[in-house]
Short mmCIF file of C-alpha atoms in Angstrom, two decimals:
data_model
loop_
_atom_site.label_atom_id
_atom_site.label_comp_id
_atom_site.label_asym_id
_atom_site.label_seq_id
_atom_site.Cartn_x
_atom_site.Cartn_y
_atom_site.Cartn_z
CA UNK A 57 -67.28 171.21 8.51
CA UNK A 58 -67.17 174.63 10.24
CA UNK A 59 -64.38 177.44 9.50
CA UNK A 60 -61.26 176.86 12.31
CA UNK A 61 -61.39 179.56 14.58
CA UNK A 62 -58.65 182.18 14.45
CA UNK A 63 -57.10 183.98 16.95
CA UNK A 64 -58.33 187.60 17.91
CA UNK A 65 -56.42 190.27 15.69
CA UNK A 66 -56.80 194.25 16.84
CA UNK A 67 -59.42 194.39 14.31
CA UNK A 68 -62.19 191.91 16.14
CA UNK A 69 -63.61 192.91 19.08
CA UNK A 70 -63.44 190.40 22.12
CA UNK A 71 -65.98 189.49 24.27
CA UNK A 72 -66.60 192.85 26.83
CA UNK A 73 -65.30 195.10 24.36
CA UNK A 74 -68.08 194.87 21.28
CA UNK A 75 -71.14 196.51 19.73
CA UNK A 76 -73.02 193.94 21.60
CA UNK A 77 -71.82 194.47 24.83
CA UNK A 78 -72.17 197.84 25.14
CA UNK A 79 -75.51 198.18 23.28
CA UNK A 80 -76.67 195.72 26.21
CA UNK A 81 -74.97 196.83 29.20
CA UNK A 82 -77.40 197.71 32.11
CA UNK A 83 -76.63 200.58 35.08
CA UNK A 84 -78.19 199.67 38.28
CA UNK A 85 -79.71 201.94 39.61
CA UNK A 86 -80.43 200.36 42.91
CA UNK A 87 -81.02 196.52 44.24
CA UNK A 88 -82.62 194.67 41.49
CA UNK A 89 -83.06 197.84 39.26
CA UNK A 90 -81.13 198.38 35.98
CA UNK A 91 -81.33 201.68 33.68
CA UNK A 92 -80.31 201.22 29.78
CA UNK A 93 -80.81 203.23 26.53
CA UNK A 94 -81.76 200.64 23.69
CA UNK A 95 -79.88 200.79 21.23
CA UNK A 96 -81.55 201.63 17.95
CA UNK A 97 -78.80 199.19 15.91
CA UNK A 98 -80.69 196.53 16.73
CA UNK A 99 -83.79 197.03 15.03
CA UNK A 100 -86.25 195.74 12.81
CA UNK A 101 -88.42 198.79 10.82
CA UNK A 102 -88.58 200.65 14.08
CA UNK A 103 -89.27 197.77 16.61
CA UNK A 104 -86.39 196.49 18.51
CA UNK A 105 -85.30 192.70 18.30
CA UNK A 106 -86.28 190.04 20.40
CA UNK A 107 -83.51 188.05 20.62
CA UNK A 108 -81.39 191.39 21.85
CA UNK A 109 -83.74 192.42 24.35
CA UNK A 110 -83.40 188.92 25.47
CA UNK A 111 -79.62 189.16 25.99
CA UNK A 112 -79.97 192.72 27.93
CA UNK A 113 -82.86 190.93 30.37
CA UNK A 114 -80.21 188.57 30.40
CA UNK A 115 -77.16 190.42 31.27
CA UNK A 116 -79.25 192.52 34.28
CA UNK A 117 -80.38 189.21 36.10
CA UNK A 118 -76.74 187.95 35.41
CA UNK A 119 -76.12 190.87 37.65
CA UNK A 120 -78.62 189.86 40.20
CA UNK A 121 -78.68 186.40 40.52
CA UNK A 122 -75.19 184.49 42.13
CA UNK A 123 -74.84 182.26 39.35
CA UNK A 124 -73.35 183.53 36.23
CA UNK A 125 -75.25 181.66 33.27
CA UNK A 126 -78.50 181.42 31.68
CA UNK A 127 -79.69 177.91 31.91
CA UNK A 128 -83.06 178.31 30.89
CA UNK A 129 -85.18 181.68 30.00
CA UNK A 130 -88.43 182.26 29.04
CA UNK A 131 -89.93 185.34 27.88
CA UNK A 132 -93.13 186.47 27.65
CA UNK A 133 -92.95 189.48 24.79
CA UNK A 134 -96.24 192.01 25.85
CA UNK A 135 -95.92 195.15 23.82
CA UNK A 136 -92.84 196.30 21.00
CA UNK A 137 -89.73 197.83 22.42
CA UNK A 138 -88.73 201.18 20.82
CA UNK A 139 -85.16 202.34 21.15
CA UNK A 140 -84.53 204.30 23.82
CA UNK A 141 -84.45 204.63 27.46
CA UNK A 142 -85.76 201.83 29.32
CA UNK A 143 -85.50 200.08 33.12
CA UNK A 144 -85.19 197.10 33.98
CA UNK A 145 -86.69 195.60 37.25
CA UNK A 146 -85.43 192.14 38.86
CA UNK A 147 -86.49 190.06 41.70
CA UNK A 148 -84.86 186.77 42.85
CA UNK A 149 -87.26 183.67 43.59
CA UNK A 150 -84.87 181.53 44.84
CA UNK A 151 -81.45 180.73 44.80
CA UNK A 152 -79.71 176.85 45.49
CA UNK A 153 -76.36 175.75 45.35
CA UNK A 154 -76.83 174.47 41.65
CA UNK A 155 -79.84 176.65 40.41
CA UNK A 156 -81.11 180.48 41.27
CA UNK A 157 -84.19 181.39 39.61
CA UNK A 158 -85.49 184.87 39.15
CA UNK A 159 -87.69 187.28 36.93
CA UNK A 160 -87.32 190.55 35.28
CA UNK A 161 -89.18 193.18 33.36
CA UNK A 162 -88.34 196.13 31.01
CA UNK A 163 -90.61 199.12 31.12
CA UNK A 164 -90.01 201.96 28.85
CA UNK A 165 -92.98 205.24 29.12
CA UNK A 166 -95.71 205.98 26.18
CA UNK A 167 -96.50 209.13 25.04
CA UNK A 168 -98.86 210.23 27.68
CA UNK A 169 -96.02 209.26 30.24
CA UNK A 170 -96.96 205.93 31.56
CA UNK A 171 -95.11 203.21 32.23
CA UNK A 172 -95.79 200.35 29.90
CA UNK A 173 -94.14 196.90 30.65
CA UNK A 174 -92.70 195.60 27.58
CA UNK A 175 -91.11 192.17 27.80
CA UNK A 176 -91.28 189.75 31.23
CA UNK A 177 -88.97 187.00 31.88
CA UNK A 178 -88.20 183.85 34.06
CA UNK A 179 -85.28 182.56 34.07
CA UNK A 180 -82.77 179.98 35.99
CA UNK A 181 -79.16 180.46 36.39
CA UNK A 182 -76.08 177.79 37.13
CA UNK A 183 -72.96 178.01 36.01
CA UNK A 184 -72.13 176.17 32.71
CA UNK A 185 -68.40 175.52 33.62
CA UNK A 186 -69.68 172.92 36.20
CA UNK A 187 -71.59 170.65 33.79
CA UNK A 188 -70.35 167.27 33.47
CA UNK A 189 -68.65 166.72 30.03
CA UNK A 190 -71.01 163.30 29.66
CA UNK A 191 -73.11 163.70 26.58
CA UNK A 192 -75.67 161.03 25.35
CA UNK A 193 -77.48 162.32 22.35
CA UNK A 194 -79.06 161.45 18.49
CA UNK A 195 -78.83 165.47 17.36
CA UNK A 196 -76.69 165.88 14.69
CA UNK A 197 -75.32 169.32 13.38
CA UNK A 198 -77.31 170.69 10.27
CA UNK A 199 -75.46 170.29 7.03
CA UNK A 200 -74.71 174.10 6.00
CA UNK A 201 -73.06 174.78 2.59
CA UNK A 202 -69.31 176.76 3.63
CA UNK A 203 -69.51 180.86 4.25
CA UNK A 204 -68.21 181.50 0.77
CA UNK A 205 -71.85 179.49 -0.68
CA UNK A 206 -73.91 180.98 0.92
CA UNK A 207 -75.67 184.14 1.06
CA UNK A 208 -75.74 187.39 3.12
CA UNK A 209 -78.19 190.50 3.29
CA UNK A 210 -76.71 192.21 0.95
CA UNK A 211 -76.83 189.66 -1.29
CA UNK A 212 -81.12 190.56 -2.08
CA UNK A 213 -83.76 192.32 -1.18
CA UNK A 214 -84.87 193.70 2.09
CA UNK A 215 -87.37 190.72 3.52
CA UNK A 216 -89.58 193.99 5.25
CA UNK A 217 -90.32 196.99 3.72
CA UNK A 218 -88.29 199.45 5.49
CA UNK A 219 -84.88 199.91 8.02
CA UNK A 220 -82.85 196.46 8.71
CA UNK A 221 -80.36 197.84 11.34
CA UNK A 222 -79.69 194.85 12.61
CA UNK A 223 -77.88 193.34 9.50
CA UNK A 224 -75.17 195.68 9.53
CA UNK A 225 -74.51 193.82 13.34
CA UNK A 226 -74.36 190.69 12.09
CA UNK A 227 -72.66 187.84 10.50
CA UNK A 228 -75.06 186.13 8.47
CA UNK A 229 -74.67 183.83 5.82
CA UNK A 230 -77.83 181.83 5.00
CA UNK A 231 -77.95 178.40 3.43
CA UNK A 232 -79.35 178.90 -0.42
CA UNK A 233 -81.49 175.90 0.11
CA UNK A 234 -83.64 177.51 2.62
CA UNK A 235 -83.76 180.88 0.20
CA UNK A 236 -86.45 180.06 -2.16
CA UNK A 237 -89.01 183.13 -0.34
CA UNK A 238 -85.76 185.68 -1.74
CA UNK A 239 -86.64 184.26 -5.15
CA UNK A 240 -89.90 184.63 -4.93
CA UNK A 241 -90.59 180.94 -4.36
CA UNK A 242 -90.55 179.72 -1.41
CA UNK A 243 -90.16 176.10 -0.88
CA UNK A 244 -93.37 175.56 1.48
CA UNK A 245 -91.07 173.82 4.39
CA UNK A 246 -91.12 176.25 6.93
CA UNK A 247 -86.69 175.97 7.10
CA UNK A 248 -84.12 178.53 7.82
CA UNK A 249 -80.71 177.47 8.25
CA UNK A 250 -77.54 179.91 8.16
CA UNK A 251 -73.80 180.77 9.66
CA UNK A 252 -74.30 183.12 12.29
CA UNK A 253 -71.71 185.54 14.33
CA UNK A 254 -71.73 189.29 15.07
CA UNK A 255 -70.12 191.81 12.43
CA UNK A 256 -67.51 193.01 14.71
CA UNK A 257 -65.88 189.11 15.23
CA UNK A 258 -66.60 188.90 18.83
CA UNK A 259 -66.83 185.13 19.47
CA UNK A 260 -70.24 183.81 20.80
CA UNK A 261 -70.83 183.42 24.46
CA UNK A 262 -74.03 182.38 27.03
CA UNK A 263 -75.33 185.84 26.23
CA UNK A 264 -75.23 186.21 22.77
CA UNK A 265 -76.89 183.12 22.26
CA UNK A 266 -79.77 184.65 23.32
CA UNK A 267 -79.61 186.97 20.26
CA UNK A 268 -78.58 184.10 18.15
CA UNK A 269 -82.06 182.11 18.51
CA UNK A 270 -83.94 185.22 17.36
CA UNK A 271 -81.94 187.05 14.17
CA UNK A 272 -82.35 184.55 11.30
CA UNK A 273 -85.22 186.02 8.94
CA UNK A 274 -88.49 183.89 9.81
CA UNK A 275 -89.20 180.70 8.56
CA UNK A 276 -92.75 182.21 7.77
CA UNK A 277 -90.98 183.84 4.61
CA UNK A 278 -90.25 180.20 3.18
CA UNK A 279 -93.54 179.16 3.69
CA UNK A 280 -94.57 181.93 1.87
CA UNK A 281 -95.72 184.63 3.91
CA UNK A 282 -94.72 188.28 4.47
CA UNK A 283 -94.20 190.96 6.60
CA UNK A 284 -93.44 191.21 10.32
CA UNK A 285 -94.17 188.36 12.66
CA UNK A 286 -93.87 188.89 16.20
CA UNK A 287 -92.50 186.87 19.03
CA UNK A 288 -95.51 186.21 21.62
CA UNK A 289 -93.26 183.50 24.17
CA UNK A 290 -89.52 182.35 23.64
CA UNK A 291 -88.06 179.68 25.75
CA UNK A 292 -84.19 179.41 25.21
CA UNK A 293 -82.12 176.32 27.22
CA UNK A 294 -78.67 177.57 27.04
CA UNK A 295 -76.36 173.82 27.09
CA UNK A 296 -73.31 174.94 27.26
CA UNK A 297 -70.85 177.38 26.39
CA UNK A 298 -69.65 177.72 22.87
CA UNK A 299 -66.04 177.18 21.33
CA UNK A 300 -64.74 180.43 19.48
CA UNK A 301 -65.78 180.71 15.81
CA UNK A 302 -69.26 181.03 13.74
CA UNK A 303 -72.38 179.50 14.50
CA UNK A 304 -74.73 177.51 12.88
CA UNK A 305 -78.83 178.09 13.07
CA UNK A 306 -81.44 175.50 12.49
CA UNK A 307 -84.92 176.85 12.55
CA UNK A 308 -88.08 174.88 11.72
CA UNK A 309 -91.90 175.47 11.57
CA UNK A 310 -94.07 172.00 11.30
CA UNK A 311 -97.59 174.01 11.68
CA UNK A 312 -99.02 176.79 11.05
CA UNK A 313 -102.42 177.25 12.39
CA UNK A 314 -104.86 179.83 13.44
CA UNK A 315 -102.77 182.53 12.59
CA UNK A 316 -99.88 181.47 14.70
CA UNK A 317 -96.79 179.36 14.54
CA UNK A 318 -94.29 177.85 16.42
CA UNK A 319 -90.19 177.97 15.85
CA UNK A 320 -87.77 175.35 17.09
CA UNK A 321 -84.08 176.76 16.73
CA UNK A 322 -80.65 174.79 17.19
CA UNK A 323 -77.42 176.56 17.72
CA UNK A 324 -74.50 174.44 17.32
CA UNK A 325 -70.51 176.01 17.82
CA UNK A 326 -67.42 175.13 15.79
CA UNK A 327 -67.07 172.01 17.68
CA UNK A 328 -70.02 170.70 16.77
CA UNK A 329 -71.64 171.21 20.36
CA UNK A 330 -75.20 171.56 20.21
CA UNK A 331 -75.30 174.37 22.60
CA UNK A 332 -78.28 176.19 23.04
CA UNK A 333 -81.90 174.95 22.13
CA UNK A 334 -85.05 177.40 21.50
CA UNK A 335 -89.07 177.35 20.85
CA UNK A 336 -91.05 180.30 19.91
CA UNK A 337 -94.41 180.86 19.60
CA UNK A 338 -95.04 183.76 16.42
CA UNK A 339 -98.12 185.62 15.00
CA UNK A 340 -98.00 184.95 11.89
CA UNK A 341 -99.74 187.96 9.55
CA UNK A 342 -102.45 186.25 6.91
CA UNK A 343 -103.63 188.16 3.72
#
């Protein structure tokens, strides 16, 4: 069973006043445009995450749209993010009484000085406090060992050659059955499974489980490949908002073909809510 969750202390950051928050908070500039400096803490090597790129799209059409929530985004990832400044540009497709729907883009400039668009992303907004509390469902909560059994980056070697900035943001404690690629051998089931929850204690939120479907280490590595593999499409449905406490992550890979894999991720909260779903489709890099 999941850790209770305790009360905020002056030590853990609440939600608006964290790492997070600030690394994605956008400026706008004007209607539907958003300035922000990426922040190079959330890196992998030198590329910026996914998942975090994700949550500042995120926060910007939060901005725009009049419903508060991410329901459902997808995100179309079309060259690597480097930290650094970047805009954002929104538009809104349509807004309901239930729904709005609308699509952004982050640019950032090369070194000759043109623009180059760098993630695009549709998304629909509601707001979550509205759902009905009826829930009919045969998902079940992965069975994690407890924090204390399970393992942490600094508990072995760097996955990727090179800087993990990232980990130092994070809570992660990864289940040692799902470990085997650390080991050097990898179990061959394509499985990742781990605790999850930013470094600073700030409790999860509609936002940061955006992040949360994208920072476990790729279930590539337990099926026995290395190196970087990059996010070409993520869809995340966001179900509801989470209770206070850690997280847990379940992310699978069934095939593996043609150089490219897919990645179905389950977040569930302290309450055992299964509250935010996620498929990704990954290049996967073949000796």
């Amino acid at each position: 069973m999941p850790e209770a969750a305790s009360a905020p202390s002056p030590s853990r950051a609440v939600i608006g006043d964290s790492e997070f928050d600030r690394d994605t908070a956008v400026v706008r500039r004007g209607p539907g445009v958003y300035d922000i400096d990426l922040s190079a803490g959330w890196t992998i090597i030198s590329a910026v995450n996914g998942g975090y790129l994700l949550a500042v799209l995120g926060r910007a059409l939060a901005d725009a749209l009049p419903h508060p929530d991410p329901f459902t985004v997808s995100a179309y990832y079309l060259t690597a993010s480097q930290p650094g400044p970047a805009v954002v540009r929104t538009e809104t497709i349509r807004t309901g009484r239930t729904l709005s729907t609308g699509q952004a883009s982050l640019f950032q400039y090369d070194d000759q000085g043109d623009e180059v668009e760098r993630i695009r992303v549709l998304a629909s907004y509601g707001d979550l406090a509205s759902l009905p509390d009826d829930v009919r469902t045969t998902a079940t909560p992965p069975a994690i060992p407890p924090p204390d059994q399970c393992f942490g980056p600094a508990d072995g070697p760097a996955p990727i050659e090179g800087s993990n900035a990232i980990a130092d943001r994070l809570m992660l404690k990864l289940d040692p059955a799902t470990l085997g690629w650390a080991l050097g051998a990898p179990s061959g089931k394509g499985e990742m499974r781990a605790w999850f929850g930013l470094a600073d204690g700030r409790d999860p939120d509609p936002l940061s489980l955006l992040l949360a479907v994208d920072a476990l280490p790729p279930t590539a590595f337990e099926i026995g490949l290395k190196g970087w593999v990059p996010t070409v499409e993520l869809t995340v449905h966001v179900r509801r908002r989470p209770a206070p406490g850690p997280l847990r992550v379940s992310i699978t890979t069934r095939n593996l073909a043609g150089g490219f894999l897919e990645e179905d991720a389950e977040v569930w909260d302290s309450e055992n809510h299964l509250v935010a779903q996620s498929r990704q489709l990954a290049r996967a890099r073949l000796a």
